[in-house]
Amino acid sequence: MFRLLTAAAAVASFVSAGPISKREWNGPVLPDNLPDPSLIQVGDTWYAFTTGPGPLGNLAPAIPYATSTDFNTWTFNGGNQVLSRLGNWANPSAVWAPDVLQLPNGTFVMYYTAEGKGPAGDSRVYHCVGAATSDNVAGPYEPVDNALACPISQGGAIDPSGFVDSDGTIYVVYKVDGNNIGSGGNCNNGNGKVPTPIMLQKLMADGITLDGPPTTILDHDSADGPLVEAPSIVKKDNSYFLFFSSNCYSGPDYDTSYAVSTNGITNGGKQYAKAQAPNAPLLKTGTGSLYAPGGLTIAKDGVHVVFHADKGTTADTRQLYVGTVNLDTTKNIVTI
Ligand SMILES: *[C@@H]1O[C@H](CO)[C@@H](O)[C@H](O)[C@H]1NC(C)=O
């Protein structure tokens, strides 16, 4: 009994006081390690699926997630039953950066990252992006056995995020993991030589079949350090807002920023326009008490967001934060 009370008290101490009454961020909302959160609302319940522990051998890897009905008080779930198994394309591994969208007929599609199969004799670890489907938001998801994106020669692919456009067309955005094949320095790409493009991939109505080749909509430049990653896209009026993280996740420069297209979802084949200071970065070390805030996902309502920030100054425990943002489509800026 004493232990139960202690545990309850410990959880309660992480629940902040009062509902979010104005546009702001709030957290950590749980003490747990919940990196790279996604966000979807189903009925009255918000779900934030996150990167899991691993590898877990032949067991289905865990996908921890948090739920909330008021976007203020969150409940942790270990996520052992979320994914029935990895797609055949993957090596046994953890799952990173899962993201869920719902098709018009109610079916849920989960996009996820796991370890891909590199060339024979190559000891480097590559990651690729796959999909899985379920009738229930919390799973169990059944995987598609082919990868959605697995550009091994470019370093692999990570951080998928689904998006349903206003005309119903389904897309997934992801990062080509170029810094995985870089050499030296910050996040293995200190000289910034290897591209880490954010790709926009159109999908068929099933949300799991590719429709044509992907389009590059962002890449890193000198302000981003070695990479851009963790894309999440939303549309408001005629503006597409692409949130992303830049710099290395394990250091103090990791941050959250955004870029905008007012010329359609592909921006006519050009990269989205990055927001500039003082409007960006949106979140960085020193914003409030945040350290290395990243992995932001915006809900399809264009208001609610989740992201992680380090507990302390290492990436060992990346805790879940929530917030609301304002997308200003007259100036094409985001404020919190
Ligand atoms: C929903 O639609 C998708 C795409 O057409 C299809 O694959 C899936 O079987 C459908 N699910 C149900 C429950 O009808």
Coordinates of C-alpha atoms and ligand atoms in Angstrom, one line a residue:
M1 CA 0.0 0.0 0.0
F2 CA 2.8 2.4 0.9
R3 CA 4.4 1.7 -2.4
L4 CA 1.2 2.3 -4.3
L5 CA 0.6 5.6 -2.6
T6 CA 4.2 6.7 -3.2
A7 CA 3.9 5.8 -6.9
A8 CA 0.6 7.7 -7.2
A9 CA 2.1 10.7 -5.5
A10 CA 5.1 10.6 -7.8
V11 CA 2.9 10.6 -10.8
A12 CA 0.7 13.3 -9.4
S13 CA 3.7 15.6 -8.9
F14 CA 4.3 15.6 -12.6
V15 CA 0.8 16.7 -13.4
S16 CA 0.8 20.4 -13.8
A17 CA -1.9 22.5 -12.2
G18 CA -5.0 23.6 -14.2
P19 CA -6.0 23.3 -17.8
I20 CA -4.1 25.1 -20.6
S21 CA -6.0 28.3 -20.7
K22 CA -3.8 30.2 -23.2
R23 CA -1.4 29.3 -25.9
E24 CA 1.6 27.8 -24.2
W25 CA 3.6 24.6 -23.6
N26 CA 3.3 22.5 -20.5
G27 CA 5.4 19.7 -19.0
P28 CA 7.0 17.3 -18.6
V29 CA 3.5 15.7 -18.3
L30 CA 5.0 12.3 -17.3
P31 CA 8.3 11.3 -15.7
D32 CA 9.0 8.6 -18.4
N33 CA 11.3 8.5 -21.4
L34 CA 9.0 9.3 -24.3
P35 CA 11.0 10.6 -27.3
D36 CA 9.7 11.6 -30.7
P37 CA 6.0 11.7 -29.9
S38 CA 3.3 11.7 -32.4
L39 CA -0.2 13.0 -31.8
I40 CA -3.7 11.9 -32.8
Q41 CA -7.2 12.4 -31.3
V42 CA -9.7 9.6 -31.5
G43 CA -13.1 10.4 -30.0
D44 CA -12.3 12.2 -26.7
T45 CA -8.9 10.7 -26.3
W46 CA -5.5 12.0 -27.4
Y47 CA -2.8 9.5 -28.2
A48 CA 1.0 10.2 -28.3
F49 CA 3.0 7.2 -29.6
T50 CA 6.7 7.4 -29.0
T51 CA 10.1 5.8 -29.6
G52 CA 10.4 2.6 -27.6
P53 CA 13.1 0.6 -25.8
G54 CA 14.9 -2.2 -27.5
P55 CA 16.0 -4.2 -29.3
L56 CA 13.8 -6.9 -28.0
G57 CA 15.0 -9.8 -30.1
N58 CA 12.1 -11.7 -31.7
L59 CA 9.5 -10.2 -29.5
A60 CA 7.2 -7.6 -30.9
P61 CA 8.9 -4.3 -29.9
A62 CA 7.2 -2.0 -27.4
I63 CA 5.8 1.3 -28.6
P64 CA 5.1 3.3 -25.4
Y65 CA 2.4 5.8 -25.6
A66 CA 0.6 8.4 -23.5
T67 CA -3.1 9.2 -23.5
S68 CA -5.2 12.1 -22.3
T69 CA -8.8 13.2 -22.4
D70 CA -8.1 16.8 -21.4
F71 CA -4.7 17.4 -23.0
N72 CA -3.4 18.2 -19.5
T73 CA -3.3 15.0 -17.4
W74 CA -1.6 12.1 -19.2
T75 CA -1.4 8.4 -18.6
F76 CA 1.6 6.2 -19.5
N77 CA 1.2 2.9 -21.3
G78 CA 4.1 0.5 -21.9
G79 CA 2.8 -0.3 -25.4
N80 CA 3.7 -3.9 -25.5
Q81 CA 0.7 -4.9 -27.6
V82 CA 0.8 -2.0 -30.1
L83 CA 2.7 -3.7 -33.0
S84 CA 2.2 -7.4 -33.6
R85 CA 5.6 -7.8 -35.2
L86 CA 8.0 -5.8 -37.4
G87 CA 7.6 -6.0 -41.2
N88 CA 9.7 -8.6 -43.0
W89 CA 11.9 -5.8 -44.3
A90 CA 13.3 -5.1 -40.8
N91 CA 15.9 -6.6 -38.6
P92 CA 14.8 -7.4 -35.0
S93 CA 15.1 -4.0 -33.4
A94 CA 13.4 -1.3 -31.4
V95 CA 10.8 1.0 -33.1
W96 CA 11.5 4.7 -33.4
A97 CA 9.3 7.7 -34.1
P98 CA 5.9 6.0 -34.8
D99 CA 3.1 8.1 -36.1
V100 CA -0.6 7.2 -36.7
L101 CA -3.2 8.6 -39.1
Q102 CA -6.8 7.5 -39.6
L103 CA -8.2 6.8 -43.1
P104 CA -11.7 8.0 -43.9
N105 CA -13.2 4.5 -43.3
G106 CA -11.8 4.4 -39.8
T107 CA -8.8 2.2 -40.4
F108 CA -5.6 3.4 -38.6
V109 CA -2.2 3.4 -40.4
M110 CA 1.0 3.5 -38.3
Y111 CA 4.2 4.6 -39.9
Y112 CA 7.3 3.6 -38.0
T113 CA 11.1 3.3 -38.2
A114 CA 13.1 0.1 -37.5
E115 CA 16.5 -1.3 -38.5
G116 CA 16.7 -2.1 -42.2
K117 CA 18.8 -4.7 -43.8
G118 CA 22.0 -3.2 -45.1
P119 CA 24.3 -4.6 -47.8
A120 CA 26.0 -8.0 -47.0
G121 CA 29.2 -7.4 -45.1
D122 CA 28.4 -3.8 -44.2
S123 CA 28.4 -3.6 -40.4
R124 CA 26.8 -0.1 -40.3
V125 CA 23.2 0.0 -38.9
Y126 CA 20.6 1.5 -41.2
H127 CA 17.1 2.5 -40.5
C128 CA 14.1 2.4 -42.8
V129 CA 10.4 3.3 -42.7
G130 CA 7.5 0.9 -42.8
A131 CA 3.7 0.9 -42.3
A132 CA 1.2 -1.2 -40.3
T133 CA -2.6 -1.1 -40.1
S134 CA -5.2 -1.7 -37.4
D135 CA -8.9 -1.3 -36.7
N136 CA -8.0 0.2 -33.3
V137 CA -5.8 3.2 -32.6
A138 CA -3.9 1.4 -29.9
G139 CA -3.4 -1.7 -32.1
P140 CA -2.5 -4.4 -32.5
Y141 CA -1.1 -3.2 -35.8
E142 CA -0.4 -5.7 -38.5
P143 CA 2.7 -4.7 -40.5
V144 CA 3.1 -4.4 -44.3
D145 CA 6.0 -6.6 -45.3
N146 CA 7.7 -4.2 -47.7
A147 CA 9.4 -1.0 -46.5
L148 CA 7.8 2.3 -47.5
A149 CA 11.2 4.0 -47.8
C150 CA 14.6 2.3 -47.5
P151 CA 17.2 4.4 -49.3
I152 CA 20.2 2.5 -47.9
S153 CA 22.8 4.1 -50.2
Q154 CA 21.7 7.5 -48.9
G155 CA 21.9 6.4 -45.3
G156 CA 18.4 5.0 -44.7
A157 CA 15.2 6.8 -43.7
I158 CA 13.7 7.7 -40.3
D159 CA 11.0 9.8 -38.6
P160 CA 7.9 9.2 -40.7
S161 CA 4.8 11.3 -40.2
G162 CA 1.5 10.9 -42.0
F163 CA -0.6 13.7 -43.4
V164 CA -4.1 13.9 -45.0
D165 CA -4.4 16.9 -47.2
S166 CA -7.6 19.0 -47.4
D167 CA -8.5 17.2 -50.7
G168 CA -8.1 13.8 -48.9
T169 CA -4.8 12.9 -50.5
I170 CA -2.5 11.0 -48.1
Y171 CA 1.2 11.7 -47.7
V172 CA 4.0 10.6 -45.5
V173 CA 7.0 12.8 -44.8
Y174 CA 10.3 11.4 -43.5
K175 CA 14.0 12.1 -43.2
V176 CA 16.6 10.6 -45.4
D177 CA 19.2 9.6 -42.7
G178 CA 22.2 11.0 -44.5
N179 CA 24.3 11.8 -41.4
N180 CA 24.3 8.0 -40.8
I181 CA 26.8 7.7 -43.7
G182 CA 28.7 10.9 -42.8
S183 CA 32.1 11.0 -41.1
G184 CA 33.2 12.9 -38.0
G185 CA 32.0 15.6 -35.8
N186 CA 28.5 16.6 -34.8
C187 CA 26.0 13.7 -35.3
N188 CA 28.5 12.1 -37.7
N189 CA 28.0 15.0 -40.2
G190 CA 29.9 17.8 -38.6
N191 CA 31.1 19.1 -42.0
G192 CA 27.5 19.0 -43.2
K193 CA 28.6 17.3 -46.4
V194 CA 25.9 14.6 -46.6
P195 CA 22.3 15.7 -47.4
T196 CA 19.5 14.9 -44.9
P197 CA 16.5 15.7 -47.1
I198 CA 13.0 15.8 -45.8
M199 CA 10.9 13.8 -48.4
L200 CA 7.2 14.1 -49.2
Q201 CA 5.8 10.8 -50.4
K202 CA 2.3 10.7 -51.9
L203 CA 0.4 7.6 -51.1
M204 CA -2.7 5.8 -52.5
A205 CA -6.0 5.9 -50.6
D206 CA -4.9 2.9 -48.6
G207 CA -2.2 4.9 -46.9
I208 CA 0.4 2.2 -47.5
T209 CA 1.0 2.1 -51.3
L210 CA 3.4 4.6 -52.9
D211 CA 2.0 6.9 -55.6
G212 CA 4.9 8.1 -57.6
P213 CA 8.4 9.2 -56.4
P214 CA 9.0 11.4 -53.3
T215 CA 9.7 15.1 -53.5
T216 CA 12.4 16.9 -51.5
I217 CA 10.8 19.7 -49.5
L218 CA 13.6 20.6 -47.1
D219 CA 17.3 20.1 -46.3
H220 CA 19.9 21.4 -43.8
D221 CA 21.9 24.5 -44.3
S222 CA 24.6 26.1 -42.1
A223 CA 22.0 27.2 -39.4
D224 CA 20.9 23.6 -38.9
G225 CA 24.2 22.0 -38.1
P226 CA 24.5 18.5 -39.4
L227 CA 20.9 17.7 -40.2
V228 CA 17.2 18.4 -40.3
E229 CA 14.8 15.6 -39.1
A230 CA 11.5 14.8 -37.3
P231 CA 9.1 16.4 -39.9
S232 CA 5.5 17.0 -39.2
I233 CA 3.2 18.8 -41.6
V234 CA -0.2 20.6 -41.3
K235 CA -2.3 22.9 -43.5
K236 CA -4.1 26.0 -42.6
D237 CA -5.8 28.2 -45.2
N238 CA -3.5 28.0 -48.1
S239 CA -0.3 27.6 -46.1
Y240 CA 1.5 24.3 -45.4
F241 CA 3.6 24.4 -42.2
L242 CA 6.4 21.9 -41.9
F243 CA 7.8 21.5 -38.4
F244 CA 11.3 20.0 -38.1
S245 CA 14.2 19.6 -35.7
S246 CA 17.7 20.6 -36.4
N247 CA 21.2 20.1 -35.0
C248 CA 22.2 16.9 -33.1
Y249 CA 19.6 15.3 -30.8
S250 CA 22.2 14.5 -28.2
G251 CA 23.4 18.1 -27.7
P252 CA 22.2 21.5 -26.4
D253 CA 21.7 22.9 -29.9
Y254 CA 18.8 20.5 -30.8
D255 CA 15.8 22.6 -31.5
T256 CA 12.4 22.9 -33.1
S257 CA 11.7 25.1 -36.1
Y258 CA 9.4 25.3 -39.1
A259 CA 9.2 26.1 -42.8
V260 CA 6.3 27.2 -44.9
S261 CA 4.9 26.7 -48.4
T262 CA 2.2 28.9 -49.9
N263 CA 2.5 27.2 -53.3
G264 CA 0.9 23.8 -52.7
I265 CA 2.2 20.8 -50.7
T266 CA 5.2 20.3 -53.0
N267 CA 5.9 24.0 -53.1
G268 CA 6.4 23.6 -56.9
G269 CA 9.2 21.2 -56.3
K270 CA 11.3 23.8 -54.3
Q271 CA 12.1 23.5 -50.7
Y272 CA 9.8 25.1 -48.1
A273 CA 10.9 28.6 -46.9
K274 CA 12.4 28.3 -43.4
A275 CA 11.2 30.7 -40.8
Q276 CA 13.9 33.1 -39.7
A277 CA 14.9 34.7 -36.4
P278 CA 13.2 36.0 -34.3
N279 CA 10.3 33.8 -35.4
A280 CA 12.5 30.7 -35.4
P281 CA 13.7 28.5 -33.8
L282 CA 10.3 28.0 -32.1
L283 CA 11.8 26.1 -29.2
K284 CA 15.4 25.7 -28.2
T285 CA 17.5 25.2 -25.1
G286 CA 16.8 28.1 -22.8
T287 CA 13.2 28.5 -24.0
G288 CA 11.7 28.4 -20.5
S289 CA 13.6 25.6 -18.8
L290 CA 13.7 23.4 -21.9
Y291 CA 16.8 21.5 -22.9
A292 CA 17.2 20.2 -26.5
P293 CA 13.4 20.4 -27.3
G294 CA 12.7 18.5 -30.5
G295 CA 10.6 15.8 -32.3
L296 CA 7.5 18.1 -32.4
T297 CA 4.3 16.8 -33.9
I298 CA 1.3 18.9 -34.7
A299 CA -2.2 17.5 -34.7
K300 CA -4.4 17.9 -37.8
D301 CA -6.3 20.6 -36.0
G302 CA -3.3 22.9 -36.4
V303 CA -3.4 23.8 -32.7
H304 CA -2.3 21.0 -30.4
V305 CA 1.4 19.9 -30.4
V306 CA 3.6 17.4 -28.5
F307 CA 7.4 17.4 -28.3
H308 CA 10.1 16.0 -26.2
A309 CA 12.8 17.8 -24.2
D310 CA 15.7 16.3 -22.1
K311 CA 15.4 15.6 -18.4
G312 CA 18.7 17.1 -17.4
T313 CA 21.4 17.6 -20.0
T314 CA 21.6 14.2 -21.7
A315 CA 19.3 12.5 -24.1
D316 CA 18.9 9.5 -21.8
T317 CA 15.4 10.6 -20.7
R318 CA 13.5 12.7 -23.2
Q319 CA 10.2 13.7 -21.6
L320 CA 6.9 14.5 -23.1
Y321 CA 5.7 18.1 -23.3
V322 CA 2.4 19.3 -24.8
G323 CA 1.2 22.7 -26.0
T324 CA -0.9 24.7 -28.4
V325 CA 0.4 26.9 -31.2
N326 CA -1.0 29.7 -33.3
L327 CA -0.5 29.4 -37.1
D328 CA -0.6 33.0 -38.4
T329 CA -1.3 32.7 -42.2
T330 CA -1.1 36.4 -42.8
K331 CA 2.6 36.5 -41.8
N332 CA 3.1 32.7 -42.2
I333 CA 4.7 32.5 -38.7
V334 CA 4.0 30.2 -35.7
T335 CA 3.7 31.5 -32.2
I336 CA 3.3 29.5 -28.9
Ligands
LIG1 C1 -10.4 1.0 -45.3 O1 -9.9 1.4 -46.5 C2 -8.6 0.9 -46.8 C3 -8.1 1.6 -48.1 O2 -9.0 1.4 -49.2 C4 -8.7 -0.6 -46.9 O3 -7.4 -1.2 -47.2 C5 -9.3 -1.2 -45.6 O4 -9.4 -2.6 -45.7 C6 -10.6 -0.5 -45.3 N1 -11.0 -1.0 -44.0 C7 -12.2 -1.3 -43.7 C8 -12.5 -1.7 -42.3 O5 -13.1 -1.3 -44.5

